[in-house]
Amino acid sequence: MLTEDTIERLRILAESAKYDVSCSSSGTVRKGKEGMVGNTVGGVGICHSFADDGRCISLLKVMLTNYCMYDCAYCINRRSNDIKRAALSVSELEEITMEFYRRNYIEGLFLSSGVVRNPDYTMERLTAIVRDLRTIHRFNGYIHLKAIPGASRELMAEAGRWADRMSVNIEIPKEESLKLLAPDKDHKSVFQPMKLIQQGVLENKEDRKRMRHAPRFVPAGQSTQMIVGATKETDRDILTMSSALYGQPTMRRVYYSGYISVNTYDPRLPVLKQPPLVRENRLYQADWLMRFYHFKVDEIVDEVNTNLDLEVDPKLAWALRHPEAFPVDINKADYEMILRVPGIGVKSAWRIVNSRQFNRLTSYHLKKMGVVMKKAKYFITCGELTSNYSIPVVGINELHPERLRPLLISKSQQKRAAAERQLTLDFGEENN
């Protein structure tokens, strides 16, 4: 039975948990089992987002406690903040999770916590919750657990037996900036649990090759988060770190969180009128290019262009900087080059490569395949044009990038980019 006091503490802890954006799709399947409660089907388990089939998914996103022994400048739950504090017992959080699931409020759990007493004490309580949910309450839904840096190898191994996904947040891509804003932390304390989780996952894969029914260990891999705009790091710094993380076999997603000015009194932090949401969106687009479009970091950002263009997406920005790569002949170019054409996505590129085996493609075919011709037409050549394009289209090399760029940017994009560039970024002498 949930009392009013329990509901109030839950409200406080859910509010404190909302700044962590790394709650994600489980990427795993837990089929319904006899004697178990719930299931995870088709990679669902997303917090207030959408599954592959279009369904809206809900995930209980909560902290065990927002008391914390650390005083990280960017965190709302830092030790020195005067905010409402609350804590739930292990049994209370288990009861809430099961009660919400039975009422069909949620499909899974995203559980984190402030660090109290020491990392092992906190991690032990988190581990007890996920273990009890699986073994006592027979909960078979999705569980995403935040690992506590500094916790023992044994606790990490125990937690990994019960969670679908585990994550450790890097927060800041450069060590010196992290030490400035979070003196109690360093990158070693973050990378060590990441390595332990990775070792556990890889060892489990080998075990399951020999023993089919061996218990799974973090089957959905790891994720992490970096804060954008709290420090002077460039987009190149952030994406370089992301690229290195994706080189690890168990890292599934890196999330980017535009800094929200929750601690405006701290002189180490910038003064922002609003979170850098356009920049955050561009980082996600660049991340997508690295993961699915075969782009390398140095192609997206380099020594000259250290930050992403706020007015155009990273793929279009690359195309405008490299007119020599175009036009691309849709009927002859390889898959990797077709992927680099603005307006053509992964599915469209796959359809193009497969369809041209049977017919010479025209702009009519491309539109049917989902290609955004408003962008793509300046970067491609194809077969006979339809009546809609009876006049030959002038491409990037005829128009030149500086003349083509205004044609591809909407007024709303220009307005959003201009508003974000006007944000005050005052890092002060301490950050220099």
Coordinates of C-alpha atoms in Angstrom, one line a residue:
M1 CA 0.0 0.0 0.0
L2 CA 1.6 3.3 -1.1
T3 CA 1.1 6.0 1.6
E4 CA 1.0 9.7 1.0
D5 CA 4.5 10.0 2.5
T6 CA 5.9 7.4 0.1
I7 CA 4.3 9.1 -2.9
E8 CA 5.8 12.5 -1.8
R9 CA 9.3 11.0 -1.5
L10 CA 8.8 9.3 -4.9
R11 CA 7.9 12.7 -6.4
I12 CA 11.0 14.3 -5.1
L13 CA 13.3 11.4 -6.3
A14 CA 11.7 11.3 -9.7
E15 CA 12.3 15.0 -10.1
S16 CA 15.9 14.6 -9.1
A17 CA 16.4 11.8 -11.6
K18 CA 15.1 13.7 -14.7
Y19 CA 18.5 15.3 -15.6
D20 CA 20.0 11.9 -16.5
V21 CA 19.0 11.5 -20.2
S22 CA 20.8 8.1 -20.7
C23 CA 17.7 6.0 -20.1
S24 CA 17.3 4.1 -23.3
S25 CA 15.9 1.2 -25.3
S26 CA 16.7 -2.1 -23.7
G27 CA 18.0 -3.5 -26.9
T28 CA 17.1 -7.0 -25.6
V29 CA 14.2 -9.4 -25.5
R30 CA 12.9 -11.0 -22.3
K31 CA 10.1 -13.4 -23.3
G32 CA 7.3 -14.1 -20.9
K33 CA 8.0 -17.0 -18.6
E34 CA 5.7 -19.1 -16.5
G35 CA 5.8 -17.9 -12.9
M36 CA 7.4 -14.6 -13.9
V37 CA 5.8 -11.1 -14.0
G38 CA 6.1 -9.1 -17.2
N39 CA 8.3 -9.3 -20.3
T40 CA 10.4 -7.1 -22.6
V41 CA 9.6 -7.7 -26.3
G42 CA 11.2 -6.1 -29.4
G43 CA 13.7 -3.9 -27.6
V44 CA 11.2 -1.9 -25.6
G45 CA 11.9 -0.2 -22.3
I46 CA 12.3 3.4 -23.3
C47 CA 11.5 6.1 -20.8
H48 CA 8.7 8.3 -22.3
S49 CA 9.7 7.5 -25.8
F50 CA 8.7 5.3 -28.7
A51 CA 9.4 1.7 -29.6
D52 CA 10.2 0.4 -33.1
D53 CA 6.6 -0.4 -33.6
G54 CA 5.5 3.2 -32.8
R55 CA 4.2 2.5 -29.3
C56 CA 4.8 5.1 -26.5
I57 CA 6.8 3.4 -23.7
S58 CA 7.0 4.4 -20.1
L59 CA 9.8 3.6 -17.7
L60 CA 9.9 4.3 -13.9
K61 CA 12.9 6.7 -13.7
V62 CA 13.8 7.2 -10.1
M63 CA 16.6 7.6 -7.6
L64 CA 17.0 5.5 -4.5
T65 CA 18.1 8.7 -2.7
N66 CA 19.1 12.2 -3.7
Y67 CA 21.4 12.6 -0.7
C68 CA 24.9 12.6 -2.0
M69 CA 28.4 12.8 -0.5
Y70 CA 29.8 14.5 -3.7
D71 CA 29.6 18.2 -4.5
C72 CA 29.7 18.2 -8.4
A73 CA 29.1 21.7 -9.6
Y74 CA 26.7 20.8 -12.5
C75 CA 24.5 18.5 -10.4
I76 CA 21.2 19.5 -8.8
N77 CA 21.7 16.9 -6.1
R78 CA 25.2 18.2 -5.1
R79 CA 25.9 18.1 -1.3
S80 CA 25.9 21.9 -0.9
N81 CA 22.6 22.5 -2.5
D82 CA 19.6 23.4 -0.4
I83 CA 16.9 21.2 -2.0
K84 CA 14.3 18.8 -0.7
R85 CA 16.0 15.5 0.1
A86 CA 14.4 12.1 0.3
A87 CA 15.2 8.4 0.4
L88 CA 13.4 5.2 -0.2
S89 CA 14.2 1.9 1.5
V90 CA 15.0 -1.2 -0.6
S91 CA 11.6 -2.7 0.1
E92 CA 9.7 0.5 -0.7
L93 CA 11.3 0.9 -4.1
E94 CA 10.6 -2.8 -4.9
E95 CA 6.9 -2.3 -3.9
I96 CA 6.6 0.9 -5.9
T97 CA 8.0 -0.8 -9.0
M98 CA 5.7 -3.8 -8.8
E99 CA 2.7 -1.8 -7.9
F100 CA 3.2 0.6 -10.9
Y101 CA 3.8 -2.4 -13.2
R102 CA 0.6 -4.2 -12.1
R103 CA -1.3 -0.9 -12.7
N104 CA 0.2 -0.8 -16.2
Y105 CA 1.9 2.5 -15.6
I106 CA 5.3 1.3 -16.6
E107 CA 7.1 -1.4 -18.6
G108 CA 10.4 -1.2 -16.7
L109 CA 12.7 0.5 -14.3
F110 CA 15.6 3.0 -14.6
L111 CA 17.3 3.2 -11.2
S112 CA 20.1 5.5 -10.1
S113 CA 21.1 7.0 -6.7
G114 CA 23.2 9.6 -5.0
V115 CA 26.3 8.2 -3.3
V116 CA 25.8 7.9 0.4
R117 CA 28.4 6.7 3.0
N118 CA 30.6 5.1 0.3
P119 CA 30.2 3.7 -3.2
D120 CA 30.0 0.1 -2.0
Y121 CA 27.2 0.8 0.5
T122 CA 25.1 2.5 -2.3
M123 CA 25.9 -0.1 -4.9
E124 CA 25.0 -2.9 -2.5
R125 CA 21.5 -1.4 -2.0
L126 CA 20.9 -0.9 -5.7
T127 CA 22.0 -4.5 -6.4
A128 CA 19.7 -5.8 -3.7
I129 CA 16.7 -4.1 -5.4
V130 CA 17.4 -5.6 -8.8
R131 CA 18.2 -9.0 -7.4
D132 CA 15.0 -9.0 -5.3
L133 CA 12.9 -7.9 -8.2
R134 CA 14.1 -10.8 -10.3
T135 CA 14.2 -13.5 -7.6
I136 CA 11.5 -12.7 -5.1
H137 CA 9.0 -10.6 -7.1
R138 CA 9.7 -12.5 -10.3
F139 CA 9.8 -9.3 -12.3
N140 CA 10.8 -10.0 -15.9
G141 CA 10.6 -6.5 -17.3
Y142 CA 13.4 -4.2 -18.4
I143 CA 15.9 -2.9 -15.8
H144 CA 18.5 -0.2 -16.5
L145 CA 20.8 0.3 -13.5
K146 CA 23.3 3.1 -12.9
A147 CA 26.6 1.7 -11.7
I148 CA 28.4 3.6 -8.9
P149 CA 32.0 4.5 -9.7
G150 CA 34.3 3.1 -7.0
A151 CA 32.1 0.1 -6.1
S152 CA 33.8 -3.3 -5.8
R153 CA 34.2 -5.8 -8.7
E154 CA 32.0 -8.3 -6.8
L155 CA 29.1 -5.9 -6.6
M156 CA 29.4 -5.0 -10.2
A157 CA 29.4 -8.6 -11.2
E158 CA 26.3 -9.3 -9.0
A159 CA 24.4 -6.3 -10.4
G160 CA 25.2 -7.3 -14.0
R161 CA 23.5 -10.7 -13.5
W162 CA 20.1 -9.0 -12.9
A163 CA 20.1 -5.8 -15.0
D164 CA 19.5 -5.6 -18.7
R165 CA 21.6 -2.5 -19.2
M166 CA 24.2 -0.7 -16.9
S167 CA 25.6 2.7 -17.4
V168 CA 28.3 5.0 -15.9
N169 CA 28.1 8.7 -16.9
I170 CA 31.4 10.4 -18.1
E171 CA 29.7 13.8 -17.8
I172 CA 32.7 15.9 -19.0
P173 CA 35.0 14.7 -21.8
K174 CA 38.2 16.2 -20.5
E175 CA 39.9 15.3 -17.2
E176 CA 40.9 18.8 -16.3
S177 CA 37.4 20.2 -16.7
L178 CA 35.9 17.3 -14.7
K179 CA 38.3 17.9 -11.9
L180 CA 37.4 21.5 -11.9
L181 CA 33.7 20.9 -11.6
A182 CA 33.8 17.6 -9.7
P183 CA 36.9 17.5 -7.5
D184 CA 35.9 14.1 -6.0
K185 CA 35.9 12.4 -9.4
D186 CA 38.3 11.6 -12.2
H187 CA 38.1 9.6 -15.5
K188 CA 39.8 6.6 -13.9
S189 CA 36.9 6.2 -11.5
V190 CA 34.4 6.2 -14.5
F191 CA 36.4 4.0 -16.9
Q192 CA 37.1 1.3 -14.3
P193 CA 33.5 0.2 -13.9
M194 CA 33.0 0.5 -17.6
K195 CA 35.8 -1.9 -18.1
L196 CA 34.4 -4.3 -15.5
I197 CA 31.0 -4.3 -17.2
Q198 CA 32.7 -4.9 -20.6
Q199 CA 34.7 -7.8 -19.3
G200 CA 31.6 -9.3 -17.7
V201 CA 29.7 -9.1 -21.0
L202 CA 32.4 -10.6 -23.1
E203 CA 33.1 -13.4 -20.7
N204 CA 29.3 -14.1 -20.6
K205 CA 29.2 -14.4 -24.4
E206 CA 31.9 -17.0 -24.3
D207 CA 30.1 -18.9 -21.5
R208 CA 26.9 -18.9 -23.4
K209 CA 28.6 -20.4 -26.4
R210 CA 29.5 -23.4 -24.3
M211 CA 26.4 -23.4 -22.1
R212 CA 23.3 -22.3 -23.9
H213 CA 21.3 -21.6 -20.7
A214 CA 24.0 -19.8 -18.8
P215 CA 22.6 -16.6 -17.0
R216 CA 23.0 -13.5 -19.1
F217 CA 25.1 -10.6 -18.0
V218 CA 24.0 -7.0 -19.0
P219 CA 22.6 -8.3 -22.3
A220 CA 21.8 -4.8 -23.6
G221 CA 25.3 -3.5 -23.0
Q222 CA 26.3 -0.1 -21.7
S223 CA 25.4 3.6 -22.2
T224 CA 26.9 6.8 -20.9
Q225 CA 26.1 10.6 -20.9
M226 CA 28.1 13.8 -21.5
I227 CA 27.0 17.2 -20.5
V228 CA 27.1 19.8 -23.3
G229 CA 27.8 23.5 -22.6
A230 CA 28.9 23.3 -18.9
T231 CA 32.6 23.5 -19.9
K232 CA 34.6 25.0 -22.7
E233 CA 35.1 21.7 -24.6
T234 CA 34.4 21.9 -28.3
D235 CA 32.2 19.5 -30.2
R236 CA 35.4 17.9 -31.6
D237 CA 36.4 17.1 -28.0
I238 CA 33.0 15.5 -27.3
L239 CA 32.8 13.5 -30.5
T240 CA 36.4 12.3 -30.2
M241 CA 35.5 10.9 -26.8
S242 CA 32.3 9.3 -28.2
S243 CA 34.2 7.7 -31.1
A244 CA 36.7 6.2 -28.6
L245 CA 33.8 4.8 -26.5
Y246 CA 32.1 3.3 -29.6
G247 CA 35.3 1.4 -30.2
Q248 CA 34.5 -0.7 -27.2
P249 CA 32.4 -3.7 -28.1
T250 CA 29.8 -3.2 -25.3
M251 CA 29.1 0.5 -25.6
R252 CA 25.7 0.9 -27.2
R253 CA 24.8 4.6 -26.9
V254 CA 26.4 7.9 -25.9
Y255 CA 23.8 10.5 -24.8
Y256 CA 24.3 14.3 -24.9
S257 CA 22.6 16.5 -22.4
G258 CA 22.4 20.3 -22.9
Y259 CA 23.5 21.9 -19.7
I260 CA 20.7 23.3 -17.7
S261 CA 21.7 26.2 -15.3
V262 CA 20.5 24.5 -12.1
N263 CA 23.3 26.0 -9.9
T264 CA 23.6 29.6 -11.1
Y265 CA 25.5 30.7 -8.0
D266 CA 28.6 28.7 -8.8
P267 CA 31.2 30.9 -10.6
R268 CA 32.8 27.8 -12.2
L269 CA 29.7 27.4 -14.4
P270 CA 28.6 29.3 -17.5
V271 CA 25.7 31.7 -17.5
L272 CA 23.1 30.3 -20.0
K273 CA 19.8 31.8 -20.8
Q274 CA 18.5 28.5 -22.0
P275 CA 20.0 25.0 -22.6
P276 CA 22.0 24.6 -25.9
L277 CA 19.3 22.5 -27.5
V278 CA 20.3 23.0 -31.1
R279 CA 23.9 22.1 -30.3
E280 CA 22.7 19.0 -28.5
N281 CA 20.6 18.0 -31.5
R282 CA 23.6 18.5 -33.9
L283 CA 25.7 16.2 -31.6
Y284 CA 23.1 13.5 -31.9
Q285 CA 23.1 13.9 -35.6
A286 CA 26.9 13.7 -35.7
D287 CA 26.7 10.6 -33.5
W288 CA 24.3 9.0 -35.9
L289 CA 26.7 9.7 -38.8
M290 CA 29.6 7.9 -36.9
R291 CA 27.4 4.9 -36.0
F292 CA 25.5 4.3 -39.2
Y293 CA 26.9 6.4 -42.1
H294 CA 30.6 5.4 -41.9
F295 CA 31.8 9.0 -41.1
K296 CA 34.9 9.5 -39.0
V297 CA 35.3 12.2 -36.4
D298 CA 37.8 14.2 -38.4
E299 CA 35.4 14.4 -41.3
I300 CA 32.6 15.9 -39.2
V301 CA 34.7 18.3 -37.2
D302 CA 38.4 19.2 -37.7
E303 CA 41.0 21.7 -36.5
V304 CA 39.4 24.5 -38.5
N305 CA 35.7 23.6 -37.8
T306 CA 36.0 22.5 -34.1
N307 CA 32.2 23.0 -33.5
L308 CA 29.3 21.8 -35.5
D309 CA 27.4 24.2 -37.7
L310 CA 24.2 25.2 -35.9
E311 CA 22.3 26.2 -39.1
V312 CA 22.7 23.0 -41.0
D313 CA 23.0 19.3 -40.1
P314 CA 26.5 17.8 -40.0
K315 CA 26.0 15.7 -43.1
L316 CA 25.0 18.7 -45.2
A317 CA 27.8 20.8 -43.6
W318 CA 30.3 18.1 -44.8
A319 CA 28.8 18.1 -48.3
L320 CA 29.1 21.9 -48.6
R321 CA 32.7 21.8 -47.5
H322 CA 33.5 19.0 -50.1
P323 CA 31.9 20.0 -53.4
E324 CA 34.7 18.0 -55.2
A325 CA 32.9 14.8 -54.0
F326 CA 29.8 15.6 -56.0
P327 CA 27.7 15.0 -58.1
V328 CA 27.2 11.3 -57.2
D329 CA 25.8 9.1 -59.9
I330 CA 23.0 7.3 -58.2
N331 CA 23.1 4.5 -60.8
K332 CA 26.8 3.7 -60.4
A333 CA 28.1 5.0 -57.0
D334 CA 28.8 2.5 -54.2
Y335 CA 26.6 2.3 -51.1
E336 CA 29.1 4.3 -48.9
M337 CA 29.1 7.3 -51.2
I338 CA 25.4 7.3 -51.7
L339 CA 25.0 7.4 -47.9
R340 CA 27.0 10.7 -47.9
V341 CA 24.4 12.5 -50.1
P342 CA 22.3 15.0 -48.1
G343 CA 18.7 13.8 -48.1
I344 CA 19.5 10.1 -48.5
G345 CA 19.2 7.9 -45.4
V346 CA 20.3 4.4 -44.6
K347 CA 17.0 2.8 -45.7
S348 CA 16.9 4.9 -48.9
A349 CA 20.5 4.1 -49.8
W350 CA 19.8 0.4 -49.3
R351 CA 16.8 0.6 -51.5
I352 CA 18.7 2.4 -54.2
V353 CA 21.5 -0.1 -54.4
N354 CA 19.0 -3.0 -54.6
S355 CA 16.6 -1.4 -57.0
R356 CA 19.1 -0.3 -59.6
Q357 CA 19.9 -3.9 -60.4
F358 CA 16.6 -4.1 -62.2
N359 CA 16.0 -0.6 -63.5
R360 CA 17.8 2.7 -64.2
L361 CA 16.7 5.0 -61.5
T362 CA 15.2 8.5 -62.0
S363 CA 14.3 11.2 -59.5
Y364 CA 10.7 9.8 -59.6
H365 CA 12.0 6.5 -58.2
L366 CA 14.1 8.3 -55.6
K367 CA 11.1 10.2 -54.2
K368 CA 9.2 6.9 -54.0
M369 CA 12.1 5.5 -51.9
G370 CA 12.0 8.3 -49.4
V371 CA 14.8 10.5 -50.7
V372 CA 14.4 14.2 -49.8
M373 CA 14.9 15.6 -53.3
K374 CA 14.8 19.2 -52.0
K375 CA 18.3 18.5 -50.7
A376 CA 19.6 15.6 -52.8
K377 CA 18.9 17.1 -56.2
Y378 CA 22.0 19.5 -55.9
F379 CA 24.3 16.6 -55.2
I380 CA 23.3 13.8 -57.6
T381 CA 22.8 12.7 -61.1
C382 CA 20.4 10.0 -62.2
G383 CA 18.3 8.9 -65.2
E384 CA 15.7 10.8 -67.1
L385 CA 14.0 13.5 -64.9
T386 CA 10.2 13.6 -64.6
S387 CA 8.1 16.5 -65.8
N388 CA 8.5 18.1 -62.4
Y389 CA 12.2 18.4 -63.1
S390 CA 12.0 19.1 -66.8
I391 CA 14.5 21.9 -66.4
P392 CA 18.0 20.6 -65.6
V393 CA 18.9 21.0 -62.0
V394 CA 21.9 23.1 -61.2
G395 CA 24.2 21.3 -58.8
I396 CA 26.6 22.3 -56.0
N397 CA 29.5 22.8 -58.4
E398 CA 27.5 25.2 -60.6
L399 CA 26.0 27.2 -57.8
H400 CA 29.0 27.0 -55.4
P401 CA 28.5 26.2 -51.7
E402 CA 28.2 29.8 -50.6
R403 CA 25.2 30.3 -53.0
L404 CA 23.7 26.9 -52.4
R405 CA 23.7 27.2 -48.6
P406 CA 21.0 29.8 -48.2
L407 CA 18.7 27.8 -50.5
L408 CA 18.9 24.8 -48.0
I409 CA 18.4 26.7 -44.8
S410 CA 14.9 27.5 -43.6
K411 CA 14.1 30.7 -41.8
S412 CA 13.2 28.7 -38.7
Q413 CA 16.6 27.1 -38.7
Q414 CA 18.3 30.4 -39.0
K415 CA 16.2 31.8 -36.2
R416 CA 17.0 28.9 -33.8
A417 CA 20.7 29.0 -34.6
A418 CA 20.9 32.8 -34.1
A419 CA 19.1 32.5 -30.8
E420 CA 21.5 29.9 -29.5
R421 CA 24.6 31.9 -30.7
Q422 CA 23.3 34.7 -28.5
L423 CA 23.6 32.6 -25.3
T424 CA 26.0 34.1 -22.8
L425 CA 29.0 31.8 -22.3
D426 CA 31.0 33.2 -19.5
F427 CA 33.4 30.6 -18.1
G428 CA 35.4 33.0 -16.1
E429 CA 39.1 32.9 -15.4
E430 CA 38.9 29.7 -13.4
N431 CA 38.1 27.7 -16.6
N432 CA 40.9 29.1 -18.7

